[in-house]
Amino acid sequence: MEKVTKGHVFAIGEMSRRTGVNIETVRYYEKIGLMPKPNRSEGGNRLYNDVQLQRLYFIKRCREIGFSQSEIRALLSMVDHDNITCAEVYSVTTAHIADVRQKIKDLRKLEKVLSQMANECSRGDVPECPIIEALFE
Amino acid sequence: MEKVTKGHVFAIGEMSRRTGVNIETVRYYEKIGLMPKPNRSEGGNRLYNDVQLQRLYFIKRCREIGFSQSEIRALLSMVDHDNITCAEVYSVTTAHIADVRQKIKDLRKLEKVLSQMANECSRGDVPECPIIEALFE
DNA sequence: ATCGGACCTGTAGTAGCTACAGATTCAAGG
DNA sequence: CCTTGAATCTGTAGCTACTACAGGTCCGAT
């Protein structure tokens, strides 16, 4: 007979490899409560299964998309309590989109200011720099 | 006779008020070495002058424009050592502009992904949410 | 049995501040 | 001169989202 746990239980290294999430980050997510406490081997090593892997992957995707810890916490708690409604998820998402759009706006403004400053600059070997002057006002 | 120090020496509260930089942040800048250690009153309160005020203002403007601590440190050290050349300042600035542009690009991509996800969402009262599904892949 | 790689805990560091607690100082009014 | 309350002091902890150790233990293959 084959191992009962074949393909179903694995250590933190495999979690990390398969999700692309750094080992210390996996432990960190456990510490802050995004990931549940896993079972342990007799020696004390963490043992994970596919469900936990999927959850970690979900967290990773959320981070890539720029959701904050608390946003992820909100999404996960809906998932966990099985009381997701599309409308709720939608509202978390659109709030996040608004954030992103605001950040883009701010950065564009910034880029304009910086470019203007840079354009006025002679790039020369001289100590009078309009950029520095602009920063001192 | 008027006070000798008229308009020239003031406490941290005035620094804060006049620059718009939070008191604790002023102390923080001192701690991390962006601001020099100021003189103290007999009782130990910090005493500032206009030169320091100008420096604080410079730091504030740099932060507003998104320069990082180490970028500010670089700019300030040029100012301090009086070996600014326009070319050096220009290179710090253009590097920063490149950063900003990259951030804008990344955020635009993000916005696209998020908007697509949100568009596919029914906003309904149902527990099947394409956003969550997308995040689980 | 041994050996090296994987894993453990716990702490400190990163940026860029903010927010206290608990003590002291300052400046203005009586 | 003394009191009072605002301002300031130091020092520490918290925030987000991790990363990077140190110094030890465990696991699995030979």
mmCIF file of C-alpha atoms (C1' of nucleotides) in Angstrom:
data_model
loop_
_atom_site.group_PDB
_atom_site.id
_atom_site.type_symbol
_atom_site.label_atom_id
_atom_site.label_comp_id
_atom_site.label_asym_id
_atom_site.label_seq_id
_atom_site.Cartn_x
_atom_site.Cartn_y
_atom_site.Cartn_z
ATOM 1 C CA MET A 1 0.000 0.000 0.000
ATOM 2 C CA GLU A 2 1.144 3.488 -0.746
ATOM 3 C CA LYS A 3 1.636 6.168 1.783
ATOM 4 C CA VAL A 4 -1.659 7.530 2.995
ATOM 5 C CA THR A 5 -0.374 11.065 2.782
ATOM 6 C CA LYS A 6 0.976 10.796 -0.719
ATOM 7 C CA GLY A 7 1.019 14.180 -2.345
ATOM 8 C CA HIS A 8 -1.091 15.642 0.397
ATOM 9 C CA VAL A 9 1.212 16.650 3.192
ATOM 10 C CA PHE A 10 4.331 18.665 2.760
ATOM 11 C CA ALA A 11 6.748 20.922 4.535
ATOM 12 C CA ILE A 12 7.110 24.660 4.420
ATOM 13 C CA GLY A 13 9.790 24.513 1.755
ATOM 14 C CA GLU A 14 7.390 22.964 -0.699
ATOM 15 C CA MET A 15 4.701 25.508 0.179
ATOM 16 C CA SER A 16 7.213 28.185 -0.581
ATOM 17 C CA ARG A 17 8.399 26.634 -3.831
ATOM 18 C CA ARG A 18 4.928 25.922 -5.138
ATOM 19 C CA THR A 19 3.456 29.336 -4.367
ATOM 20 C CA GLY A 20 6.522 31.477 -4.812
ATOM 21 C CA VAL A 21 6.023 32.890 -1.330
ATOM 22 C CA ASN A 22 9.173 33.155 0.699
ATOM 23 C CA ILE A 23 9.480 30.765 3.682
ATOM 24 C CA GLU A 24 9.787 33.513 6.269
ATOM 25 C CA THR A 25 6.771 35.197 4.756
ATOM 26 C CA VAL A 26 4.730 32.021 5.153
ATOM 27 C CA ARG A 27 5.620 31.965 8.835
ATOM 28 C CA TYR A 28 4.893 35.665 9.027
ATOM 29 C CA TYR A 29 1.415 35.150 7.563
ATOM 30 C CA GLU A 30 0.823 32.526 10.238
ATOM 31 C CA LYS A 31 1.987 34.895 12.938
ATOM 32 C CA ILE A 32 -0.341 37.676 11.854
ATOM 33 C CA GLY A 33 -3.208 35.263 11.433
ATOM 34 C CA LEU A 34 -3.677 35.260 7.657
ATOM 35 C CA MET A 35 -2.662 31.607 7.585
ATOM 36 C CA PRO A 36 -3.974 29.121 10.168
ATOM 37 C CA LYS A 37 -1.640 27.243 12.465
ATOM 38 C CA PRO A 38 -0.647 24.104 10.603
ATOM 39 C CA ASN A 39 -0.179 20.620 12.008
ATOM 40 C CA ARG A 40 3.298 19.705 13.057
ATOM 41 C CA SER A 41 5.497 16.669 12.618
ATOM 42 C CA GLU A 42 6.676 14.884 15.756
ATOM 43 C CA GLY A 43 9.826 16.938 15.577
ATOM 44 C CA GLY A 44 7.875 20.176 15.286
ATOM 45 C CA ASN A 45 8.109 20.959 11.593
ATOM 46 C CA ARG A 46 5.084 22.519 9.947
ATOM 47 C CA LEU A 47 2.990 20.221 7.769
ATOM 48 C CA TYR A 48 0.709 21.656 5.131
ATOM 49 C CA ASN A 49 -1.930 20.320 2.774
ATOM 50 C CA ASP A 50 -3.451 21.471 -0.478
ATOM 51 C CA VAL A 51 -6.167 23.547 1.132
ATOM 52 C CA GLN A 52 -3.575 25.603 2.930
ATOM 53 C CA LEU A 53 -1.557 25.869 -0.231
ATOM 54 C CA GLN A 54 -4.555 27.263 -2.047
ATOM 55 C CA ARG A 55 -5.125 29.797 0.697
ATOM 56 C CA LEU A 56 -1.530 30.917 0.566
ATOM 57 C CA TYR A 57 -1.821 31.279 -3.168
ATOM 58 C CA PHE A 58 -4.940 33.379 -2.726
ATOM 59 C CA ILE A 59 -3.069 35.661 -0.345
ATOM 60 C CA LYS A 60 -0.220 35.940 -2.771
ATOM 61 C CA ARG A 61 -2.517 36.921 -5.632
ATOM 62 C CA CYS A 62 -4.172 39.499 -3.423
ATOM 63 C CA ARG A 63 -0.816 41.025 -2.551
ATOM 64 C CA GLU A 64 0.187 41.133 -6.199
ATOM 65 C CA ILE A 65 -2.982 43.032 -6.917
ATOM 66 C CA GLY A 66 -2.073 45.415 -4.158
ATOM 67 C CA PHE A 67 -4.638 44.573 -1.517
ATOM 68 C CA SER A 68 -3.472 45.546 1.935
ATOM 69 C CA GLN A 69 -3.305 43.225 4.908
ATOM 70 C CA SER A 70 -6.629 44.457 6.183
ATOM 71 C CA GLU A 71 -8.289 44.164 2.797
ATOM 72 C CA ILE A 72 -7.049 40.604 2.510
ATOM 73 C CA ARG A 73 -8.235 39.931 6.016
ATOM 74 C CA ALA A 74 -11.683 41.158 4.991
ATOM 75 C CA LEU A 75 -11.771 39.012 1.880
ATOM 76 C CA LEU A 76 -10.517 35.952 3.729
ATOM 77 C CA SER A 77 -13.000 36.358 6.517
ATOM 78 C CA MET A 78 -15.807 36.357 3.942
ATOM 79 C CA VAL A 79 -14.349 33.227 2.427
ATOM 80 C CA ASP A 80 -13.881 31.627 5.825
ATOM 81 C CA HIS A 81 -17.333 32.374 7.115
ATOM 82 C CA ASP A 82 -18.816 31.364 3.847
ATOM 83 C CA ASN A 83 -20.907 34.489 3.774
ATOM 84 C CA ILE A 84 -19.512 35.954 0.633
ATOM 85 C CA THR A 85 -21.780 37.942 -1.482
ATOM 86 C CA CYS A 86 -20.631 39.244 -4.750
ATOM 87 C CA ALA A 87 -21.698 42.725 -3.720
ATOM 88 C CA GLU A 88 -19.403 42.775 -0.703
ATOM 89 C CA VAL A 89 -16.399 41.610 -2.626
ATOM 90 C CA TYR A 90 -17.223 44.139 -5.287
ATOM 91 C CA SER A 91 -17.228 46.949 -2.767
ATOM 92 C CA VAL A 92 -13.819 45.996 -1.352
ATOM 93 C CA THR A 93 -12.501 45.822 -4.882
ATOM 94 C CA THR A 94 -13.881 49.126 -6.120
ATOM 95 C CA ALA A 95 -12.612 50.890 -3.011
ATOM 96 C CA HIS A 96 -9.222 49.506 -3.847
ATOM 97 C CA ILE A 97 -9.512 50.614 -7.462
ATOM 98 C CA ALA A 98 -10.246 54.131 -6.246
ATOM 99 C CA ASP A 99 -7.077 54.011 -4.144
ATOM 100 C CA VAL A 100 -5.037 52.903 -7.092
ATOM 101 C CA ARG A 101 -6.453 55.639 -9.298
ATOM 102 C CA GLN A 102 -5.663 58.247 -6.677
ATOM 103 C CA LYS A 103 -2.109 56.998 -6.422
ATOM 104 C CA ILE A 104 -1.728 57.214 -10.184
ATOM 105 C CA LYS A 105 -3.016 60.776 -10.135
ATOM 106 C CA ASP A 106 -0.609 61.778 -7.384
ATOM 107 C CA LEU A 107 2.318 60.195 -9.132
ATOM 108 C CA ARG A 108 1.479 61.917 -12.394
ATOM 109 C CA LYS A 109 1.476 65.280 -10.686
ATOM 110 C CA LEU A 110 4.785 64.402 -9.131
ATOM 111 C CA GLU A 111 6.230 63.386 -12.428
ATOM 112 C CA LYS A 112 5.253 66.694 -13.929
ATOM 113 C CA VAL A 113 6.918 68.662 -11.149
ATOM 114 C CA LEU A 114 10.059 66.576 -11.308
ATOM 115 C CA SER A 115 10.284 66.757 -15.077
ATOM 116 C CA GLN A 116 9.888 70.492 -15.035
ATOM 117 C CA MET A 117 12.628 70.796 -12.445
ATOM 118 C CA ALA A 118 14.896 68.533 -14.445
ATOM 119 C CA ASN A 119 14.249 70.406 -17.667
ATOM 120 C CA GLU A 120 15.372 73.654 -16.151
ATOM 121 C CA CYS A 121 18.620 72.056 -15.127
ATOM 122 C CA SER A 122 21.740 72.806 -17.109
ATOM 123 C CA ARG A 123 23.369 69.507 -16.050
ATOM 124 C CA GLY A 124 26.471 71.542 -15.869
ATOM 125 C CA ASP A 125 29.507 71.478 -13.677
ATOM 126 C CA VAL A 126 28.293 74.552 -11.873
ATOM 127 C CA PRO A 127 27.179 74.788 -8.244
ATOM 128 C CA GLU A 128 24.033 76.757 -9.003
ATOM 129 C CA CYS A 129 21.325 74.215 -9.459
ATOM 130 C CA PRO A 130 17.722 75.193 -10.143
ATOM 131 C CA ILE A 131 16.573 71.896 -8.655
ATOM 132 C CA ILE A 132 18.125 72.627 -5.298
ATOM 133 C CA GLU A 133 16.852 76.170 -5.483
ATOM 134 C CA ALA A 134 13.372 74.909 -6.226
ATOM 135 C CA LEU A 135 13.537 72.649 -3.216
ATOM 136 C CA PHE A 136 14.590 75.497 -0.972
ATOM 137 C CA GLU A 137 11.863 77.576 -2.668
ATOM 138 C CA MET B 1 15.947 97.394 23.597
ATOM 139 C CA GLU B 2 14.346 94.511 21.863
ATOM 140 C CA LYS B 3 15.241 90.909 22.453
ATOM 141 C CA VAL B 4 18.498 90.003 20.798
ATOM 142 C CA THR B 5 17.018 86.775 19.536
ATOM 143 C CA LYS B 6 14.011 88.398 17.993
ATOM 144 C CA GLY B 7 12.769 86.139 15.246
ATOM 145 C CA HIS B 8 15.960 84.137 15.304
ATOM 146 C CA VAL B 9 15.633 81.497 17.976
ATOM 147 C CA PHE B 10 12.575 79.426 18.561
ATOM 148 C CA ALA B 11 11.358 76.157 19.979
ATOM 149 C CA ILE B 12 10.345 73.024 18.214
ATOM 150 C CA GLY B 13 6.683 73.993 18.215
ATOM 151 C CA GLU B 14 7.366 76.983 16.048
ATOM 152 C CA MET B 15 9.531 74.898 13.708
ATOM 153 C CA SER B 16 6.627 72.570 13.364
ATOM 154 C CA ARG B 17 4.059 75.288 12.811
ATOM 155 C CA ARG B 18 6.142 77.193 10.310
ATOM 156 C CA THR B 19 7.110 74.213 8.188
ATOM 157 C CA GLY B 20 4.049 72.065 8.636
ATOM 158 C CA VAL B 21 6.249 69.214 9.802
ATOM 159 C CA ASN B 22 4.941 67.374 12.821
ATOM 160 C CA ILE B 23 6.918 67.822 16.067
ATOM 161 C CA GLU B 24 7.708 64.151 16.482
ATOM 162 C CA THR B 25 8.855 64.063 12.887
ATOM 163 C CA VAL B 26 11.274 66.905 13.536
ATOM 164 C CA ARG B 27 12.759 64.907 16.409
ATOM 165 C CA TYR B 28 12.759 61.840 14.201
ATOM 166 C CA TYR B 29 14.728 63.663 11.499
ATOM 167 C CA GLU B 30 17.236 64.628 14.147
ATOM 168 C CA LYS B 31 17.503 61.051 15.327
ATOM 169 C CA ILE B 32 18.184 59.688 11.869
ATOM 170 C CA GLY B 33 20.632 62.445 11.139
ATOM 171 C CA LEU B 34 18.773 64.462 8.510
ATOM 172 C CA MET B 35 18.587 67.379 10.900
ATOM 173 C CA PRO B 36 21.611 68.419 12.993
ATOM 174 C CA LYS B 37 21.481 68.390 16.771
ATOM 175 C CA PRO B 38 20.183 71.799 17.762
ATOM 176 C CA ASN B 39 21.302 73.951 20.654
ATOM 177 C CA ARG B 40 19.374 73.537 23.858
ATOM 178 C CA SER B 41 17.959 75.894 26.413
ATOM 179 C CA GLU B 42 19.221 75.624 29.995
ATOM 180 C CA GLY B 43 16.336 73.362 30.708
ATOM 181 C CA GLY B 44 17.070 71.170 27.721
ATOM 182 C CA ASN B 45 14.531 72.325 25.181
ATOM 183 C CA ARG B 46 15.621 72.400 21.551
ATOM 184 C CA LEU B 47 16.356 75.824 20.123
ATOM 185 C CA TYR B 48 16.290 76.398 16.392
ATOM 186 C CA ASN B 49 17.224 79.189 14.029
ATOM 187 C CA ASP B 50 16.266 80.167 10.520
ATOM 188 C CA VAL B 51 18.989 78.115 8.875
ATOM 189 C CA GLN B 52 17.645 74.984 10.484
ATOM 190 C CA LEU B 53 14.141 75.980 9.562
ATOM 191 C CA GLN B 54 15.159 76.280 5.954
ATOM 192 C CA ARG B 55 16.785 72.881 6.064
ATOM 193 C CA LEU B 56 13.680 71.322 7.542
ATOM 194 C CA TYR B 57 11.628 72.941 4.837
ATOM 195 C CA PHE B 58 13.968 71.543 2.213
ATOM 196 C CA ILE B 59 13.505 68.061 3.648
ATOM 197 C CA LYS B 60 9.771 68.516 3.655
ATOM 198 C CA ARG B 61 9.712 69.566 0.024
ATOM 199 C CA CYS B 62 11.882 66.591 -0.874
ATOM 200 C CA ARG B 63 9.470 64.241 0.871
ATOM 201 C CA GLU B 64 6.522 65.807 -0.896
ATOM 202 C CA ILE B 65 8.250 65.157 -4.173
ATOM 203 C CA GLY B 66 8.741 61.588 -3.085
ATOM 204 C CA PHE B 67 12.470 61.455 -2.509
ATOM 205 C CA SER B 68 13.427 58.667 -0.153
ATOM 206 C CA GLN B 69 15.475 59.093 2.981
ATOM 207 C CA SER B 70 18.629 58.030 1.197
ATOM 208 C CA GLU B 71 17.970 60.286 -1.763
ATOM 209 C CA ILE B 72 17.455 63.196 0.610
ATOM 210 C CA ARG B 73 20.581 62.230 2.439
ATOM 211 C CA ALA B 74 22.469 62.357 -0.852
ATOM 212 C CA LEU B 75 21.075 65.765 -1.768
ATOM 213 C CA LEU B 76 21.732 67.167 1.693
ATOM 214 C CA SER B 77 25.264 65.902 1.773
ATOM 215 C CA MET B 78 25.941 67.716 -1.489
ATOM 216 C CA VAL B 79 24.456 70.861 0.008
ATOM 217 C CA ASP B 80 26.389 70.383 3.233
ATOM 218 C CA HIS B 81 29.730 69.767 1.631
ATOM 219 C CA ASP B 82 29.130 72.547 -0.771
ATOM 220 C CA ASN B 83 30.175 70.357 -3.642
ATOM 221 C CA ILE B 84 26.951 70.449 -5.521
ATOM 222 C CA THR B 85 27.172 70.279 -9.198
ATOM 223 C CA CYS B 86 24.109 70.620 -11.255
ATOM 224 C CA ALA B 87 24.950 67.360 -13.003
ATOM 225 C CA GLU B 88 24.927 65.368 -9.768
ATOM 226 C CA VAL B 89 21.633 66.754 -8.623
ATOM 227 C CA TYR B 90 20.255 66.114 -12.072
ATOM 228 C CA SER B 91 21.249 62.476 -11.908
ATOM 229 C CA VAL B 92 19.575 61.931 -8.533
ATOM 230 C CA THR B 93 16.481 63.616 -9.888
ATOM 231 C CA THR B 94 16.249 61.726 -13.152
ATOM 232 C CA ALA B 95 16.761 58.424 -11.355
ATOM 233 C CA HIS B 96 13.859 59.371 -9.170
ATOM 234 C CA ILE B 97 11.752 60.324 -12.178
ATOM 235 C CA ALA B 98 12.410 56.886 -13.631
ATOM 236 C CA ASP B 99 11.187 55.321 -10.375
ATOM 237 C CA VAL B 100 8.046 57.386 -10.447
ATOM 238 C CA ARG B 101 7.338 56.446 -14.057
ATOM 239 C CA GLN B 102 7.797 52.776 -13.276
ATOM 240 C CA LYS B 103 5.389 53.058 -10.374
ATOM 241 C CA ILE B 104 2.822 54.705 -12.615
ATOM 242 C CA LYS B 105 3.191 51.916 -15.146
ATOM 243 C CA ASP B 106 2.763 49.233 -12.497
ATOM 244 C CA LEU B 107 -0.282 50.913 -11.054
ATOM 245 C CA ARG B 108 -1.872 51.267 -14.474
ATOM 246 C CA LYS B 109 -1.491 47.565 -15.093
ATOM 247 C CA LEU B 110 -3.008 46.896 -11.717
ATOM 248 C CA GLU B 111 -5.891 49.171 -12.419
ATOM 249 C CA LYS B 112 -6.625 47.318 -15.607
ATOM 250 C CA VAL B 113 -6.665 43.939 -13.883
ATOM 251 C CA LEU B 114 -8.825 45.211 -11.064
ATOM 252 C CA SER B 115 -11.269 46.925 -13.384
ATOM 253 C CA GLN B 116 -11.638 43.812 -15.476
ATOM 254 C CA MET B 117 -12.325 41.746 -12.392
ATOM 255 C CA ALA B 118 -14.849 44.255 -11.153
ATOM 256 C CA ASN B 119 -16.583 44.416 -14.518
ATOM 257 C CA GLU B 120 -17.204 40.711 -14.538
ATOM 258 C CA CYS B 121 -18.863 40.960 -11.180
ATOM 259 C CA SER B 122 -22.621 40.772 -10.970
ATOM 260 C CA ARG B 123 -22.689 42.755 -7.702
ATOM 261 C CA GLY B 124 -25.399 40.352 -6.768
ATOM 262 C CA ASP B 125 -26.481 38.780 -3.559
ATOM 263 C CA VAL B 126 -25.016 35.494 -4.663
ATOM 264 C CA PRO B 127 -22.089 33.655 -3.169
ATOM 265 C CA GLU B 128 -20.411 32.943 -6.503
ATOM 266 C CA CYS B 129 -18.057 35.776 -7.097
ATOM 267 C CA PRO B 130 -15.829 35.940 -10.132
ATOM 268 C CA ILE B 131 -13.415 38.148 -8.219
ATOM 269 C CA ILE B 132 -12.804 35.541 -5.561
ATOM 270 C CA GLU B 133 -12.569 32.890 -8.211
ATOM 271 C CA ALA B 134 -10.042 34.936 -10.094
ATOM 272 C CA LEU B 135 -7.977 35.271 -6.957
ATOM 273 C CA PHE B 136 -8.052 31.534 -6.354
ATOM 274 C CA GLU B 137 -7.286 31.190 -10.079
ATOM 275 C "C1'" DA C 1 25.688 6.621 12.467
ATOM 276 C "C1'" DT C 2 26.590 10.623 10.057
ATOM 277 C "C1'" DC C 3 26.061 14.535 7.459
ATOM 278 C "C1'" DG C 4 24.168 18.348 5.157
ATOM 279 C "C1'" DG C 5 20.262 20.622 3.991
ATOM 280 C "C1'" DA C 6 15.766 21.925 5.688
ATOM 281 C "C1'" DC C 7 13.529 23.630 9.352
ATOM 282 C "C1'" DC C 8 12.825 25.760 14.090
ATOM 283 C "C1'" DT C 9 12.301 30.098 17.347
ATOM 284 C "C1'" DG C 10 13.182 34.589 18.350
ATOM 285 C "C1'" DT C 11 14.933 38.974 17.521
ATOM 286 C "C1'" DA C 12 16.242 42.990 14.919
ATOM 287 C "C1'" DG C 13 16.226 45.596 10.837
ATOM 288 C "C1'" DT C 14 13.945 48.182 6.777
ATOM 289 C "C1'" DA C 15 11.016 53.167 5.646
ATOM 290 C "C1'" DG C 16 8.876 56.791 7.537
ATOM 291 C "C1'" DC C 17 6.791 58.063 10.544
ATOM 292 C "C1'" DT C 18 2.883 58.351 14.664
ATOM 293 C "C1'" DA C 19 1.358 57.784 19.323
ATOM 294 C "C1'" DC C 20 1.656 57.291 23.529
ATOM 295 C "C1'" DA C 21 3.479 57.513 28.959
ATOM 296 C "C1'" DG C 22 5.393 59.866 32.429
ATOM 297 C "C1'" DA C 23 8.484 63.473 33.543
ATOM 298 C "C1'" DT C 24 10.220 68.186 33.113
ATOM 299 C "C1'" DT C 25 10.385 73.056 31.532
ATOM 300 C "C1'" DC C 26 8.606 77.354 30.098
ATOM 301 C "C1'" DA C 27 6.002 81.505 30.139
ATOM 302 C "C1'" DA C 28 2.190 84.169 31.485
ATOM 303 C "C1'" DG C 29 -1.090 85.686 35.104
ATOM 304 C "C1'" DG C 30 -2.209 86.629 39.869
ATOM 305 C "C1'" DC D 1 7.220 84.881 43.744
ATOM 306 C "C1'" DC D 2 4.305 81.241 42.822
ATOM 307 C "C1'" DT D 3 1.154 78.709 40.388
ATOM 308 C "C1'" DT D 4 -0.786 76.712 36.512
ATOM 309 C "C1'" DG D 5 -1.309 74.832 32.160
ATOM 310 C "C1'" DA D 6 0.741 74.424 27.810
ATOM 311 C "C1'" DA D 7 4.845 72.957 25.622
ATOM 312 C "C1'" DT D 8 8.562 70.077 25.553
ATOM 313 C "C1'" DC D 9 11.422 66.216 27.042
ATOM 314 C "C1'" DT D 10 12.992 60.987 26.640
ATOM 315 C "C1'" DG D 11 12.044 56.554 25.548
ATOM 316 C "C1'" DT D 12 9.347 52.973 23.847
ATOM 317 C "C1'" DA D 13 5.925 50.681 21.047
ATOM 318 C "C1'" DG D 14 3.091 50.586 17.061
ATOM 319 C "C1'" DC D 15 2.056 50.705 12.027
ATOM 320 C "C1'" DT D 16 2.764 47.806 7.003
ATOM 321 C "C1'" DA D 17 4.748 44.036 4.995
ATOM 322 C "C1'" DC D 18 8.240 41.835 5.112
ATOM 323 C "C1'" DT D 19 13.487 40.243 5.227
ATOM 324 C "C1'" DA D 20 17.590 38.662 7.502
ATOM 325 C "C1'" DC D 21 19.963 36.913 10.572
ATOM 326 C "C1'" DA D 22 21.813 33.714 14.855
ATOM 327 C "C1'" DG D 23 22.004 29.677 17.011
ATOM 328 C "C1'" DG D 24 19.783 25.563 17.479
ATOM 329 C "C1'" DT D 25 17.081 21.118 15.989
ATOM 330 C "C1'" DC D 26 15.183 17.832 12.616
ATOM 331 C "C1'" DC D 27 14.945 14.923 8.632
ATOM 332 C "C1'" DG D 28 16.228 11.821 5.132
ATOM 333 C "C1'" DA D 29 19.583 9.665 2.443
ATOM 334 C "C1'" DT D 30 23.888 7.204 2.439
#
